[in-house]
Coordinates of N, CA and C in Angstrom, one line a residue:
A203 N 116.9 75.0 97.1 CA 117.4 73.7 96.7 C 116.6 73.4 95.4
D204 N 117.3 72.8 94.5 CA 116.8 72.3 93.2 C 116.6 70.8 93.5
E205 N 115.6 70.4 94.3 CA 115.5 69.0 94.8 C 114.3 68.2 94.3
E206 N 113.2 68.8 94.3 CA 112.0 68.1 94.0 C 111.7 68.0 92.5
Q207 N 112.1 69.1 91.8 CA 111.9 69.1 90.3 C 113.1 69.8 89.6
D208 N 113.6 69.1 88.6 CA 114.8 69.7 87.9 C 114.4 71.1 87.4
G209 N 115.4 72.0 87.6 CA 115.2 73.4 87.1 C 114.3 74.3 88.0
V210 N 113.9 73.8 89.1 CA 113.0 74.6 90.0 C 113.7 74.7 91.4
N211 N 114.0 76.0 91.8 CA 114.7 76.2 93.1 C 113.6 76.6 94.1
D212 N 113.5 75.7 95.2 CA 112.5 75.9 96.2 C 113.2 76.4 97.5
L213 N 112.5 76.9 98.4 CA 113.0 77.5 99.7 C 112.7 76.5 100.8
Y214 N 113.7 76.2 101.6 CA 113.5 75.2 102.7 C 114.1 75.9 104.0
V215 N 113.6 75.4 105.1 CA 114.1 75.7 106.4 C 114.4 74.4 107.2
A216 N 115.4 74.4 108.0 CA 115.8 73.3 108.8 C 116.5 73.7 110.1
N217 N 116.5 72.9 111.0 CA 117.3 73.2 112.2 C 118.7 73.1 111.8
I218 N 119.6 73.7 112.6 CA 121.0 73.8 112.3 C 121.7 72.5 112.2
D219 N 121.1 71.4 112.7 CA 121.6 70.1 112.6 C 121.0 69.3 111.4
G220 N 120.1 70.0 110.7 CA 119.5 69.4 109.5 C 118.2 68.7 109.7
T221 N 117.8 68.6 110.9 CA 116.5 68.0 111.3 C 115.3 69.0 111.0
N222 N 114.1 68.4 111.0 CA 112.9 69.2 110.8 C 112.9 70.1 109.6
R223 N 113.3 69.5 108.5 CA 113.4 70.2 107.2 C 112.0 70.4 106.6
K224 N 111.7 71.6 106.1 CA 110.4 71.8 105.6 C 110.5 72.8 104.4
K225 N 109.7 72.5 103.3 CA 109.7 73.5 102.2 C 108.7 74.6 102.6
L226 N 109.2 75.9 102.3 CA 108.4 77.0 102.7 C 107.5 77.6 101.6
N227 N 108.0 77.6 100.3 CA 107.2 78.2 99.3 C 106.1 77.4 98.8
L228 N 105.2 78.1 98.1 CA 104.1 77.4 97.4 C 104.6 76.6 96.2
P229 N 103.9 75.7 95.7 CA 104.4 74.9 94.5 C 104.8 75.8 93.3
L230 N 105.9 75.4 92.7 CA 106.4 76.2 91.6 C 106.3 75.3 90.3
G231 N 106.2 75.9 89.2 CA 106.1 75.2 87.9 C 107.5 75.2 87.3
I232 N 107.6 74.5 86.2 CA 108.9 74.4 85.4 C 109.4 75.8 85.2
N233 N 110.7 76.0 85.4 CA 111.4 77.3 85.2 C 110.9 78.4 86.1
Q234 N 110.3 78.1 87.2 CA 109.9 79.1 88.2 C 110.8 78.8 89.4
D235 N 111.2 79.9 90.1 CA 112.2 79.8 91.1 C 111.9 80.7 92.3
V236 N 112.5 80.4 93.4 CA 112.7 81.4 94.5 C 114.0 82.1 94.1
A237 N 113.9 83.4 94.0 CA 115.1 84.1 93.6 C 116.0 84.6 94.7
R238 N 115.4 85.2 95.7 CA 116.1 85.8 96.9 C 115.2 85.6 98.1
F239 N 115.9 85.7 99.3 CA 115.2 85.6 100.5 C 115.9 86.2 101.6
K240 N 115.2 86.7 102.7 CA 115.8 87.3 103.9 C 115.0 86.9 105.1
I241 N 115.7 86.5 106.1 CA 115.0 86.1 107.4 C 114.8 87.4 108.2
A242 N 113.6 87.6 108.8 CA 113.3 88.7 109.6 C 114.2 88.8 110.8
P243 N 114.5 90.0 111.2 CA 115.4 90.2 112.4 C 115.0 89.4 113.6
N244 N 113.7 89.2 113.8 CA 113.2 88.5 115.0 C 113.2 86.9 114.7
S245 N 113.7 86.5 113.6 CA 113.8 85.1 113.2 C 112.4 84.3 113.2
Q246 N 111.3 85.1 113.0 CA 110.0 84.4 113.0 C 109.5 84.2 111.6
K247 N 109.9 85.0 110.6 CA 109.4 85.0 109.2 C 110.6 85.0 108.2
V248 N 110.2 84.7 107.0 CA 111.2 84.9 105.9 C 110.4 85.6 104.8
A249 N 111.1 86.5 104.2 CA 110.5 87.2 103.0 C 111.3 86.6 101.8
Y250 N 110.6 86.4 100.7 CA 111.3 85.9 99.5 C 110.6 86.4 98.2
L251 N 111.4 86.4 97.2 CA 111.0 86.8 95.8 C 110.9 85.5 95.1
A252 N 109.8 85.3 94.3 CA 109.6 84.1 93.5 C 108.7 84.4 92.3
D253 N 108.9 83.7 91.3 CA 108.0 83.8 90.1 C 107.1 82.7 90.2
E254 N 106.2 82.7 91.2 CA 105.3 81.6 91.4 C 104.1 81.7 90.5
T255 N 103.9 82.8 89.8 CA 102.8 83.0 88.9 C 103.2 82.6 87.5
V256 N 102.3 82.5 86.6 CA 102.5 82.0 85.2 C 103.1 83.1 84.3
N257 N 103.2 84.4 84.8 CA 103.7 85.4 84.0 C 105.2 85.8 84.2
D258 N 105.9 85.0 84.9 CA 107.3 85.1 85.1 C 107.7 86.4 85.8
R259 N 106.8 87.1 86.4 CA 107.3 88.3 87.2 C 107.6 87.9 88.6
L260 N 108.5 88.6 89.3 CA 108.9 88.4 90.6 C 107.8 89.0 91.6
D261 N 107.3 88.2 92.5 CA 106.4 88.7 93.5 C 107.1 88.5 94.9
L262 N 106.7 89.4 95.9 CA 107.3 89.3 97.2 C 106.3 88.6 98.1
Y263 N 106.8 87.6 98.9 CA 106.1 86.8 99.8 C 106.7 86.8 101.2
T264 N 105.8 86.6 102.2 CA 106.3 86.3 103.5 C 105.7 85.0 104.0
V265 N 106.4 84.3 104.8 CA 105.9 83.0 105.4 C 106.5 82.9 106.8
N266 N 105.8 82.3 107.7 CA 106.4 82.0 109.0 C 107.4 80.9 108.8
L267 N 108.4 80.8 109.6 CA 109.4 79.8 109.5 C 108.9 78.4 109.8
D268 N 107.7 78.3 110.3 CA 107.1 77.0 110.4 C 106.3 76.6 109.2
G269 N 106.3 77.5 108.2 CA 105.5 77.2 107.0 C 104.1 77.7 106.9
T270 N 103.6 78.3 108.0 CA 102.3 78.8 108.0 C 102.2 80.3 107.6
Q271 N 101.0 80.7 107.3 CA 100.7 82.1 107.0 C 101.5 82.6 105.8
H272 N 101.3 82.0 104.7 CA 102.0 82.3 103.4 C 101.2 83.5 102.8
V273 N 101.9 84.6 102.5 CA 101.2 85.8 102.0 C 102.0 86.4 100.9
R274 N 101.3 86.8 99.8 CA 101.9 87.6 98.7 C 101.8 89.0 99.2
V275 N 102.9 89.6 99.5 CA 102.9 91.0 100.1 C 102.5 92.0 99.0
N276 N 102.8 91.9 97.8 CA 102.5 92.9 96.8 C 101.2 92.5 96.0
S277 N 100.2 91.9 96.7 CA 99.0 91.6 96.1 C 98.2 92.8 95.8
G278 N 97.4 92.7 94.8 CA 96.6 93.9 94.3 C 97.4 94.8 93.3
V279 N 98.5 94.3 92.9 CA 99.3 95.0 91.8 C 98.4 95.1 90.6
P280 N 98.3 96.3 90.0 CA 97.3 96.5 88.9 C 97.5 95.8 87.6
S281 N 98.7 95.3 87.3 CA 98.9 94.7 86.0 C 99.9 93.5 86.2
V282 N 99.6 92.5 85.4 CA 100.4 91.3 85.4 C 101.9 91.5 84.9
N283 N 102.1 92.6 84.2 CA 103.4 92.9 83.7 C 104.3 93.6 84.7
H284 N 103.8 93.9 85.9 CA 104.6 94.6 86.9 C 105.2 93.7 87.9
A285 N 106.4 94.1 88.4 CA 107.1 93.2 89.3 C 107.9 93.9 90.4
V286 N 108.2 93.2 91.4 CA 109.0 93.7 92.5 C 110.5 93.6 92.0
S287 N 111.3 94.6 92.3 CA 112.7 94.5 91.9 C 113.3 93.5 92.9
D288 N 114.6 93.1 92.7 CA 115.2 92.2 93.6 C 115.7 92.8 94.9
T289 N 115.3 94.1 95.1 CA 115.8 94.8 96.3 C 114.6 94.9 97.3
F290 N 114.8 94.3 98.5 CA 113.8 94.4 99.6 C 114.6 94.2 100.9
Q291 N 114.0 94.8 102.0 CA 114.6 94.7 103.3 C 113.5 94.7 104.3
W292 N 113.8 93.9 105.4 CA 113.0 94.0 106.6 C 113.2 95.2 107.4
M293 N 112.2 95.8 108.0 CA 112.4 96.9 109.0 C 113.0 96.2 110.2
P294 N 113.7 96.9 111.1 CA 114.3 96.3 112.3 C 113.3 95.7 113.2
S295 N 112.0 96.1 113.2 CA 111.0 95.6 114.1 C 110.5 94.2 113.6
S296 N 110.8 93.8 112.3 CA 110.3 92.6 111.7 C 108.8 92.7 111.3
S297 N 108.2 93.8 111.5 CA 106.7 93.9 111.2 C 106.5 94.4 109.8
K298 N 107.4 95.0 109.1 CA 107.2 95.6 107.8 C 108.4 95.3 106.9
L299 N 108.1 95.4 105.6 CA 109.1 95.2 104.6 C 109.2 96.5 103.7
V300 N 110.3 96.9 103.2 CA 110.5 98.0 102.3 C 111.0 97.3 101.0
Y301 N 110.4 97.7 99.9 CA 110.8 97.1 98.6 C 110.6 98.1 97.5
V302 N 111.3 97.9 96.3 CA 111.2 98.7 95.1 C 110.4 97.9 94.1
S303 N 109.4 98.6 93.4 CA 108.6 97.9 92.5 C 108.1 98.9 91.4
D304 N 107.8 98.4 90.2 CA 107.2 99.3 89.2 C 105.7 99.1 89.2
E305 N 105.1 98.7 90.3 CA 103.7 98.3 90.3 C 102.7 99.4 90.0
A306 N 103.1 100.7 90.2 CA 102.1 101.8 89.9 C 102.5 102.6 88.7
Y307 N 103.5 102.1 87.9 CA 104.1 102.9 86.8 C 104.3 102.1 85.6
A308 N 104.8 102.7 84.6 CA 105.2 102.0 83.4 C 106.4 101.1 83.8
V309 N 106.6 100.0 83.1 CA 107.7 99.1 83.3 C 109.0 99.9 83.2
G310 N 109.8 99.8 84.2 CA 111.1 100.5 84.3 C 111.1 101.7 85.2
Q311 N 109.9 102.2 85.5 CA 109.7 103.3 86.5 C 109.4 102.7 87.8
R312 N 110.1 103.0 88.8 CA 110.0 102.3 90.1 C 109.6 103.2 91.3
G313 N 108.8 102.7 92.2 CA 108.5 103.4 93.4 C 109.1 102.6 94.6
L314 N 109.2 103.3 95.7 CA 109.7 102.7 97.0 C 108.5 102.5 97.9
Y315 N 108.3 101.3 98.4 CA 107.1 101.0 99.2 C 107.5 100.4 100.6
I316 N 106.6 100.7 101.5 CA 106.7 100.0 102.8 C 105.3 99.3 103.1
V317 N 105.3 98.1 103.6 CA 104.1 97.3 103.7 C 104.3 96.4 105.0
D318 N 103.1 96.2 105.6 CA 103.1 95.2 106.7 C 103.5 93.9 106.2
A319 N 104.1 93.0 107.1 CA 104.5 91.7 106.6 C 103.3 90.8 106.2
N320 N 102.1 91.2 106.6 CA 100.9 90.4 106.1 C 100.3 91.0 104.9
G321 N 101.0 92.0 104.2 CA 100.6 92.5 103.0 C 99.6 93.7 103.1
S322 N 99.3 94.1 104.3 CA 98.4 95.2 104.4 C 99.1 96.6 104.6
N323 N 98.4 97.6 104.5 CA 98.9 99.0 104.8 C 100.1 99.4 103.9
R324 N 100.0 99.1 102.7 CA 101.1 99.4 101.7 C 101.1 101.0 101.5
V325 N 102.3 101.6 101.7 CA 102.4 103.0 101.5 C 103.6 103.3 100.5
E326 N 103.3 104.1 99.5 CA 104.4 104.5 98.6 C 105.2 105.6 99.3
L327 N 106.5 105.4 99.4 CA 107.4 106.4 100.1 C 108.0 107.4 99.1
S328 N 108.1 106.9 97.8 CA 108.7 107.8 96.8 C 108.2 107.3 95.5
T329 N 108.0 108.3 94.6 CA 107.4 107.9 93.3 C 108.5 108.0 92.2
F330 N 108.3 107.2 91.2 CA 109.0 107.4 89.9 C 110.5 107.3 90.0
Y331 N 111.1 106.5 89.3 CA 112.6 106.5 89.0 C 113.4 106.4 90.3
V332 N 113.0 105.6 91.2 CA 113.7 105.4 92.4 C 114.9 104.4 92.1
D333 N 116.1 104.7 92.6 CA 117.2 103.8 92.4 C 116.9 102.6 93.3
P334 N 117.2 101.4 92.9 CA 116.9 100.2 93.8 C 117.7 100.1 95.0
V335 N 118.7 101.0 95.3 CA 119.5 100.9 96.4 C 118.9 101.9 97.5
F336 N 118.7 101.4 98.7 CA 118.2 102.2 99.8 C 118.8 101.6 101.1
A337 N 118.7 102.4 102.2 CA 119.2 102.0 103.5 C 118.1 102.4 104.5
I338 N 118.0 101.5 105.5 CA 117.1 101.8 106.6 C 117.9 102.0 107.9
A339 N 117.6 103.1 108.6 CA 118.3 103.4 109.8 C 118.1 102.2 110.8
P340 N 119.1 101.9 111.6 CA 119.1 100.8 112.6 C 117.8 100.9 113.5
N341 N 117.4 102.1 113.8 CA 116.2 102.2 114.7 C 114.9 102.2 113.9
G342 N 115.0 102.2 112.6 CA 113.8 102.1 111.8 C 113.1 103.4 111.6
S343 N 113.7 104.5 111.9 CA 113.0 105.8 111.9 C 113.2 106.6 110.6
R344 N 114.1 106.2 109.7 CA 114.4 106.9 108.5 C 114.8 105.9 107.4
I345 N 114.5 106.2 106.2 CA 115.0 105.5 105.0 C 115.7 106.5 104.1
V346 N 116.8 106.1 103.7 CA 117.6 107.0 102.7 C 117.6 106.3 101.4
F347 N 117.2 107.0 100.3 CA 117.2 106.5 99.0 C 117.5 107.5 98.0
K348 N 117.8 107.1 96.8 CA 118.1 108.0 95.7 C 117.0 108.0 94.7
Q349 N 116.5 109.2 94.4 CA 115.5 109.3 93.4 C 116.2 109.9 92.2
T350 N 116.3 109.1 91.1 CA 117.2 109.5 90.0 C 116.6 110.7 89.2
N351 N 115.4 111.0 89.2 CA 114.9 112.1 88.4 C 115.0 113.4 89.1
T352 N 115.7 113.4 90.3 CA 116.0 114.7 91.0 C 117.5 115.0 90.9
G353 N 118.2 114.6 89.9 CA 119.6 114.9 89.7 C 120.5 114.0 90.5
N354 N 120.0 112.8 90.9 CA 120.8 111.8 91.7 C 121.2 112.3 93.0
N355 N 120.4 113.3 93.6 CA 120.7 113.7 95.0 C 120.0 112.8 95.9
P356 N 120.7 112.4 97.0 CA 120.1 111.5 98.0 C 118.9 112.2 98.6
V357 N 117.8 111.5 98.9 CA 116.6 112.0 99.4 C 116.3 111.2 100.7
A358 N 116.0 111.9 101.8 CA 115.7 111.1 103.0 C 114.2 111.3 103.2
K359 N 113.6 110.1 103.6 CA 112.1 110.1 103.8 C 111.9 109.6 105.3
S360 N 111.2 110.4 106.1 CA 110.9 110.0 107.4 C 109.8 109.0 107.4
I361 N 109.9 108.0 108.3 CA 108.7 107.1 108.5 C 108.7 106.9 110.0
L362 N 107.5 106.5 110.5 CA 107.4 106.3 111.9 C 108.0 104.9 112.2
P363 N 108.7 104.9 113.4 CA 109.3 103.6 113.8 C 108.1 102.6 113.9
S364 N 108.4 101.3 113.6 CA 107.3 100.3 113.7 C 107.6 99.4 114.8

């Protein structure tokens, strides 16, 4: 909602009848926004992309639906010029997120990452020139993605169910 400050879109949660409304994101400045969001499959957390920092890059955050435990999932990114792409998904278990980012490469080169919802245990699943489109198996045991520097052939990467 663009409610508290003109030109700033914040993220809110409310009961289905509109009661108990609460803002979920940290304070945003002028021309900073929550860009995208997804509720975890277990309905306990929400992940969202926002340019909450002064450098206008998109960062990935999680927060409990009651507004507690706000975490920047991609913390520790080596450069302020790097950003998460607008593609991210929850694992079926709701304990991890998968996202595409250029955090370890030159701008425009992307890797595929899996990370705990609290920002710990980040693992790069694929390096370099990953297409931002990927799919997670319903049981969380596999991720299928396209790595464009391999001739656009789909590549499957096994991960342990979480």
